[in-house]
PDB file of C-alpha atoms in Angstrom:
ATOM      1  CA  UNK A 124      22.475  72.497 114.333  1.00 52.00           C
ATOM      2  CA  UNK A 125      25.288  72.086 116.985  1.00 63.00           C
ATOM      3  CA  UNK A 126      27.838  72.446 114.027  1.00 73.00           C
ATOM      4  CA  UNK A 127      26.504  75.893 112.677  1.00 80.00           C
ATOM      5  CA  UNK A 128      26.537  76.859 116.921  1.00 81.00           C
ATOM      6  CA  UNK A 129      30.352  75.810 117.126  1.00 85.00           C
ATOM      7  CA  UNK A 130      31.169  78.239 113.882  1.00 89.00           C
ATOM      8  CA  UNK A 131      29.085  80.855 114.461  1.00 89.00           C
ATOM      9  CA  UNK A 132      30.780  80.717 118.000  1.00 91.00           C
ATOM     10  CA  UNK A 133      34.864  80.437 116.446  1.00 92.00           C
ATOM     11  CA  UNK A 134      33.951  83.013 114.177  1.00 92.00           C
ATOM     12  CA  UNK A 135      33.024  85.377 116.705  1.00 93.00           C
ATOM     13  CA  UNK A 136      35.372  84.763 119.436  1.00 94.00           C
ATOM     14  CA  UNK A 137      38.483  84.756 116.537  1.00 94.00           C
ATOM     15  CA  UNK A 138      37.080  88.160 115.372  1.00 95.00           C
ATOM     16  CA  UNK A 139      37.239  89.260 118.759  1.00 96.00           C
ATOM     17  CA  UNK A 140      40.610  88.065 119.913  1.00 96.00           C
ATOM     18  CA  UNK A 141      41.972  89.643 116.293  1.00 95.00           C
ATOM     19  CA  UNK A 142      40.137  93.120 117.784  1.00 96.00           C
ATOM     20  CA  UNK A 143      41.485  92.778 121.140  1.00 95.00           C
ATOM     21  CA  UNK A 144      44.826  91.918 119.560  1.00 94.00           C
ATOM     22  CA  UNK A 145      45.195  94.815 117.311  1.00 94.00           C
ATOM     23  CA  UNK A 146      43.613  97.502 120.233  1.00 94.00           C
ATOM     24  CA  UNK A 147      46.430  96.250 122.493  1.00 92.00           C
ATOM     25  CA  UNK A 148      49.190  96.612 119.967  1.00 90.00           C
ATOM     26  CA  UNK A 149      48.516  99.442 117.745  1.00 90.00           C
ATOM     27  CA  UNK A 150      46.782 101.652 119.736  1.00 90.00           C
ATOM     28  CA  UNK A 151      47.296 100.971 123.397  1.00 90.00           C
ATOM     29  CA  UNK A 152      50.716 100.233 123.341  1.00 87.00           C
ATOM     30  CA  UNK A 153      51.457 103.849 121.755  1.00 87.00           C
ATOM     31  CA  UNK A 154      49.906 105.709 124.168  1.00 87.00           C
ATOM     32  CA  UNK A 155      52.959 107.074 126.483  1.00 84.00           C
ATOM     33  CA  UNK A 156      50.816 108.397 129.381  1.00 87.00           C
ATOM     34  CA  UNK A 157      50.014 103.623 130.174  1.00 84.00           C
ATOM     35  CA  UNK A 158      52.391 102.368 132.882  1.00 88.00           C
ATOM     36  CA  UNK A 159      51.639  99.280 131.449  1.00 89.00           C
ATOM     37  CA  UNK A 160      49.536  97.730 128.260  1.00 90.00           C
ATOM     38  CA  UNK A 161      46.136  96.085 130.026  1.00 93.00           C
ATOM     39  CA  UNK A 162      46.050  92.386 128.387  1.00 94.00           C
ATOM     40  CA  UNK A 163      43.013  92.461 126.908  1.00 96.00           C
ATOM     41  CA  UNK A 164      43.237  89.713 124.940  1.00 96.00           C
ATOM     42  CA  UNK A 165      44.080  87.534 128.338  1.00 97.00           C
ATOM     43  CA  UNK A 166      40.092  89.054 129.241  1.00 97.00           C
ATOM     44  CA  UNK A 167      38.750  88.213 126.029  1.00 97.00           C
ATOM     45  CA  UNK A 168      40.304  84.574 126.505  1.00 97.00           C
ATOM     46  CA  UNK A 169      38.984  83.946 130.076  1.00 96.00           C
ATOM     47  CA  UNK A 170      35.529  85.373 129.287  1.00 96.00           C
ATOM     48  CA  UNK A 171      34.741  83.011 126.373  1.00 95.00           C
ATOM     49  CA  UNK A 172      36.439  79.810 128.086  1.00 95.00           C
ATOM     50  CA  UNK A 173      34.120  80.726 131.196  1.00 94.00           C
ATOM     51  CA  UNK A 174      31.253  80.562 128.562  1.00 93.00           C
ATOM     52  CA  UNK A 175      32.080  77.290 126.330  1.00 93.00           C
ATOM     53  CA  UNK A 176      34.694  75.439 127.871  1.00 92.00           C
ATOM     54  CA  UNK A 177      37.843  73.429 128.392  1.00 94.00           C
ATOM     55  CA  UNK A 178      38.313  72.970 124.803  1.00 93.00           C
ATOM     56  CA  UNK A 179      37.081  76.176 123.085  1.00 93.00           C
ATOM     57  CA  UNK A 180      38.887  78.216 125.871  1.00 94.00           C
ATOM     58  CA  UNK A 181      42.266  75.962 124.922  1.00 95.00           C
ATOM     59  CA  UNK A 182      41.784  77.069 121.141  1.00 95.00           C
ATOM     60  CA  UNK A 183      40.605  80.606 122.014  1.00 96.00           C
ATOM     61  CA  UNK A 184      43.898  81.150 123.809  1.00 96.00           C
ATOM     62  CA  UNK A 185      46.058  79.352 121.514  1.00 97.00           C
ATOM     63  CA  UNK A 186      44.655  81.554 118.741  1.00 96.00           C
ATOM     64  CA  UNK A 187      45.152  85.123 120.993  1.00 96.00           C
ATOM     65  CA  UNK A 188      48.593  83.866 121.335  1.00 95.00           C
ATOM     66  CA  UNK A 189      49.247  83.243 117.714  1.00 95.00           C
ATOM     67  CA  UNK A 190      47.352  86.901 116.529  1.00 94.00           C
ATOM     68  CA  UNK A 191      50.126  88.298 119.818  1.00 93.00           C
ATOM     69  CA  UNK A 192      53.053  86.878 118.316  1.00 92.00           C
ATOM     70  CA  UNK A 193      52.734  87.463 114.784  1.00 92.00           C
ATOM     71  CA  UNK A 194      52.240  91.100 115.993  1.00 90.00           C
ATOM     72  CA  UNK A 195      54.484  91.235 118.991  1.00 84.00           C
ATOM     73  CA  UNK A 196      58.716  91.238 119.077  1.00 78.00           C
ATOM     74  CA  UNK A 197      58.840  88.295 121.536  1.00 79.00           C
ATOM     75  CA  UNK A 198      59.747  84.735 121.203  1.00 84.00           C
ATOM     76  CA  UNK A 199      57.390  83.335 118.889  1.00 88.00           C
ATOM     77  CA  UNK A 200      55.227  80.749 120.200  1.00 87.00           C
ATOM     78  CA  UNK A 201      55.309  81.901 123.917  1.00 89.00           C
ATOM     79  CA  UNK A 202      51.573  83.322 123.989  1.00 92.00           C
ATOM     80  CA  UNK A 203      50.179  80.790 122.642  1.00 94.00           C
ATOM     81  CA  UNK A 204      51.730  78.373 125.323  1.00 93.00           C
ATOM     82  CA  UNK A 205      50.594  80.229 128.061  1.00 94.00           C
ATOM     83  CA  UNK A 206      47.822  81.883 126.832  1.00 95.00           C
ATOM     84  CA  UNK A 207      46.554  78.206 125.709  1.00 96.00           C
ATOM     85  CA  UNK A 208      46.845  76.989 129.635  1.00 96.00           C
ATOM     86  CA  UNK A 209      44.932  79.909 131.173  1.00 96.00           C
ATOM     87  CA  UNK A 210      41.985  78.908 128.152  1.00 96.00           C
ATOM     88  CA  UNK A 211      42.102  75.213 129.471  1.00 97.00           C
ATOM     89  CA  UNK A 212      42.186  76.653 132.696  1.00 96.00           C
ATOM     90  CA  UNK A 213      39.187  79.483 132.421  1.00 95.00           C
ATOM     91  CA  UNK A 214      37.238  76.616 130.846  1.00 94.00           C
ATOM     92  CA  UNK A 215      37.254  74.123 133.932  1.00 95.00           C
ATOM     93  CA  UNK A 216      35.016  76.531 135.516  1.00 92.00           C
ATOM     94  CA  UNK A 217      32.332  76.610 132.317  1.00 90.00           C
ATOM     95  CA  UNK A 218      29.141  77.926 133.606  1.00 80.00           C
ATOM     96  CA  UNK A 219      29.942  76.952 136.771  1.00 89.00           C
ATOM     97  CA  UNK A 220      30.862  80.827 137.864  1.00 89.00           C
ATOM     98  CA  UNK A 221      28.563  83.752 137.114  1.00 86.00           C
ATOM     99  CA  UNK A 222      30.430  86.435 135.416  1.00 86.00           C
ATOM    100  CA  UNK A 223      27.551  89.094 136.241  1.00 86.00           C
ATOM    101  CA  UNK A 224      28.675  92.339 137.911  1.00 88.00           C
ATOM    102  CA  UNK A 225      31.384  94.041 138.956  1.00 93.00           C
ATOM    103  CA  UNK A 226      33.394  91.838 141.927  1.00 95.00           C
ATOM    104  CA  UNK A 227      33.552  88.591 140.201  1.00 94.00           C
ATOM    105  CA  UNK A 228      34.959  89.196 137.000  1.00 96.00           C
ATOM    106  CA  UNK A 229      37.362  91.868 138.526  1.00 96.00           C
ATOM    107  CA  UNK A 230      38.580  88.653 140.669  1.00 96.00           C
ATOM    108  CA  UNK A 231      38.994  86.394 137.559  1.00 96.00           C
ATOM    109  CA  UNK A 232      41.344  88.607 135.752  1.00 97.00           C
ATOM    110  CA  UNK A 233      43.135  89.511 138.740  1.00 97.00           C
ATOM    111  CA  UNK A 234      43.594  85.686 139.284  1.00 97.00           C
ATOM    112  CA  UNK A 235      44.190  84.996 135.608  1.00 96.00           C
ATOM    113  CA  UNK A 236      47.004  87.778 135.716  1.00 96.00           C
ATOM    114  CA  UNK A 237      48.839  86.510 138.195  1.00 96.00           C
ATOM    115  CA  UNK A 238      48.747  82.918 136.915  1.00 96.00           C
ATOM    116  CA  UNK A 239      49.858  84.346 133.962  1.00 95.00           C
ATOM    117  CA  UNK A 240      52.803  85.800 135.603  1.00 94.00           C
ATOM    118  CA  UNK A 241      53.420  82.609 137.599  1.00 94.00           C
ATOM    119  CA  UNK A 242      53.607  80.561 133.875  1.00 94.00           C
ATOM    120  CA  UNK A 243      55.845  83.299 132.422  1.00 91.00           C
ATOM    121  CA  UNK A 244      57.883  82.896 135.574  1.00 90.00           C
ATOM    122  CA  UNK A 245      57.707  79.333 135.618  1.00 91.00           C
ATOM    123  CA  UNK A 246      58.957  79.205 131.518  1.00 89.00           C
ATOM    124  CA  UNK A 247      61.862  81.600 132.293  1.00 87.00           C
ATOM    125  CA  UNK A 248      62.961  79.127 134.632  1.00 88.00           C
ATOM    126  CA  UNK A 249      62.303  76.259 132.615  1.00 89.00           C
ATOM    127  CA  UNK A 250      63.745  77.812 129.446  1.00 85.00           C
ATOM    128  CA  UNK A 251      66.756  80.820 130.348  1.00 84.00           C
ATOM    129  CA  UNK A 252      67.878  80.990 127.012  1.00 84.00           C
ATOM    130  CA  UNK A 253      64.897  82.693 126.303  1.00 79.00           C
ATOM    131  CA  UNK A 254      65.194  85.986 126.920  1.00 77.00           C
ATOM    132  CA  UNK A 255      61.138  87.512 127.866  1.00 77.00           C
ATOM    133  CA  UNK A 256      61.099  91.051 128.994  1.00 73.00           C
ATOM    134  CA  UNK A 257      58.369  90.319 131.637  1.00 74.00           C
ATOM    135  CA  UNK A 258      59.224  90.044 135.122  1.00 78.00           C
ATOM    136  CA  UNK A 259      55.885  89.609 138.255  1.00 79.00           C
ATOM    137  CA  UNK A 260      58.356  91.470 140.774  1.00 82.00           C
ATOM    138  CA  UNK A 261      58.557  94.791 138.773  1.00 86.00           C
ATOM    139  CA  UNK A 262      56.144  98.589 139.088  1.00 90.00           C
ATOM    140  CA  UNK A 263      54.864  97.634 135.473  1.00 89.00           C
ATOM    141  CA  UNK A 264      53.324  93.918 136.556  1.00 92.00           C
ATOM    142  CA  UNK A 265      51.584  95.521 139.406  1.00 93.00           C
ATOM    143  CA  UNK A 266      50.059  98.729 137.161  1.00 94.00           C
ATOM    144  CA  UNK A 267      49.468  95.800 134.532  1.00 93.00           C
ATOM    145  CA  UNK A 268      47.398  93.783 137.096  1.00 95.00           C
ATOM    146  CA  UNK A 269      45.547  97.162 138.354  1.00 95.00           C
ATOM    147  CA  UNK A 270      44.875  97.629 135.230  1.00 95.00           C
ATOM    148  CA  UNK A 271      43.339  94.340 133.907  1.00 96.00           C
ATOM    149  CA  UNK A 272      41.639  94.299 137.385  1.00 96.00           C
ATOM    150  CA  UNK A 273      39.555  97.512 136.406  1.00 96.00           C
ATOM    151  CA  UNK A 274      39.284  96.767 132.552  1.00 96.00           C
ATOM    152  CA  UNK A 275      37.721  93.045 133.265  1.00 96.00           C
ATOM    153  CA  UNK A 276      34.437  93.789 134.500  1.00 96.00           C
ATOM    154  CA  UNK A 277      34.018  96.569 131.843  1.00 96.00           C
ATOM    155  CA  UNK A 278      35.074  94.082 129.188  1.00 96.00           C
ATOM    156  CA  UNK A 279      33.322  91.212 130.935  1.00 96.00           C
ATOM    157  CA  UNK A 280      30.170  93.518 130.261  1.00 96.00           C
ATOM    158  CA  UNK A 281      30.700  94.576 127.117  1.00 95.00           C
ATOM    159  CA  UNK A 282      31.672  90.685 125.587  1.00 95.00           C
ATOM    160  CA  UNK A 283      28.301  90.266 127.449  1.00 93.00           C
ATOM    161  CA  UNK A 284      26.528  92.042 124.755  1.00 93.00           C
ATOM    162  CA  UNK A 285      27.471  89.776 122.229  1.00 92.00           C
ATOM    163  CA  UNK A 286      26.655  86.215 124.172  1.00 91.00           C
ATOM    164  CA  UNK A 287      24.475  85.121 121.899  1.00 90.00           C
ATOM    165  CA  UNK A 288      27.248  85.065 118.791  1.00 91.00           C
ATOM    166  CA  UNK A 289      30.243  83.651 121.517  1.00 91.00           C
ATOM    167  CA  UNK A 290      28.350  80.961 123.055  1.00 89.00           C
ATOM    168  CA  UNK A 291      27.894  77.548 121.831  1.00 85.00           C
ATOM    169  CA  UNK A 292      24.539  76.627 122.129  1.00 73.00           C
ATOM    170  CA  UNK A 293      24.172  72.998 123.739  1.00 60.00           C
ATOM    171  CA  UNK A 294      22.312  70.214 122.339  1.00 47.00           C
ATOM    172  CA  UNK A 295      19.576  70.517 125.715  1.00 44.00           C
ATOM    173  CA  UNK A 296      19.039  73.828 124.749  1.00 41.00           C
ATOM    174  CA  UNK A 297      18.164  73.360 120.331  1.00 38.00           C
TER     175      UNK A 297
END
């Protein structure tokens, strides 16, 4: 029973991730009137690591970042690096935070934004020959963060609808 949970659960957060991807690259990032592209996927990520996990959240993000790069110009394999540490990270918190209304989740992805621009900062450090056109101290990181700030309790709410096909049942609750 706990094996038809975990793919009923991959299935659904993978088709949501792909959604999430493809909204934030072919539609959202050609509309000219956005300061900045809102990461959904990044909301997508944290939401379903908040509901199953360290580990799921860890393969959720590695899989956003693989959909972002096959899609996106950038170096490939950065998403999923960093994308695969704010899973890990989103899922030490499993059921531990309520992601009910509007403050809470707004807080998340504002903290989940900035550690993703704190990783990005920390791997242009690590790595300058790789050239990433992100920088935190910029206009478009902070209408990027404003922007994920507002979008994550709407998302939050709307990913809520579908908790029954993201999260893996546990074995106390069969």
């Amino acid at each position: 029973m706990k094996d038809k949970s975990y793919l009923k659960s991959t299935i659904a957060s993978s088709t949501i991730v792909m959604l999430a991807a493809l909204i934030e690259n072919a539609i959202l990032s050609n509309i000219i009137y956005l300061p900045a592209i809102p990461d959904l996927c990044l909301i997508c990520v944290l939401f379903i690591s908040l509901q199953n996990g360290k580990l799921f959240g860890e393969a959720t993000g590695f899989f956003s970042g693989l959909c972002l790069d096959f899609l996106g110009a950038g170096p490939f394999g950065l998403n999923c690096l960093y994308r695969t540490v704010i899973g890990y990270l989103g899922g030490i918190f499993n059921k531990v935070i309520r992601t009910d209304g509007i403050f809470t989740p707004a807080l998340l992805v504002l903290l989940a934004s900035l550690v993703k621009a704190l990783l990005l900062l920390l791997i242009t450090i690590l790595f300058p020959m790789i050239k990433i056109r992100f920088s935190p101290f910029t206009q478009i990181f902070l209408w990027e963060l404003a922007e994920n700030t507002l979008m994550g309790p709407v998302l939050f709410r709307l990913l809520g609808l579908f908790k029954k096909y993201i999260v893996v049942k546990t074995e106390a609750a069969i």
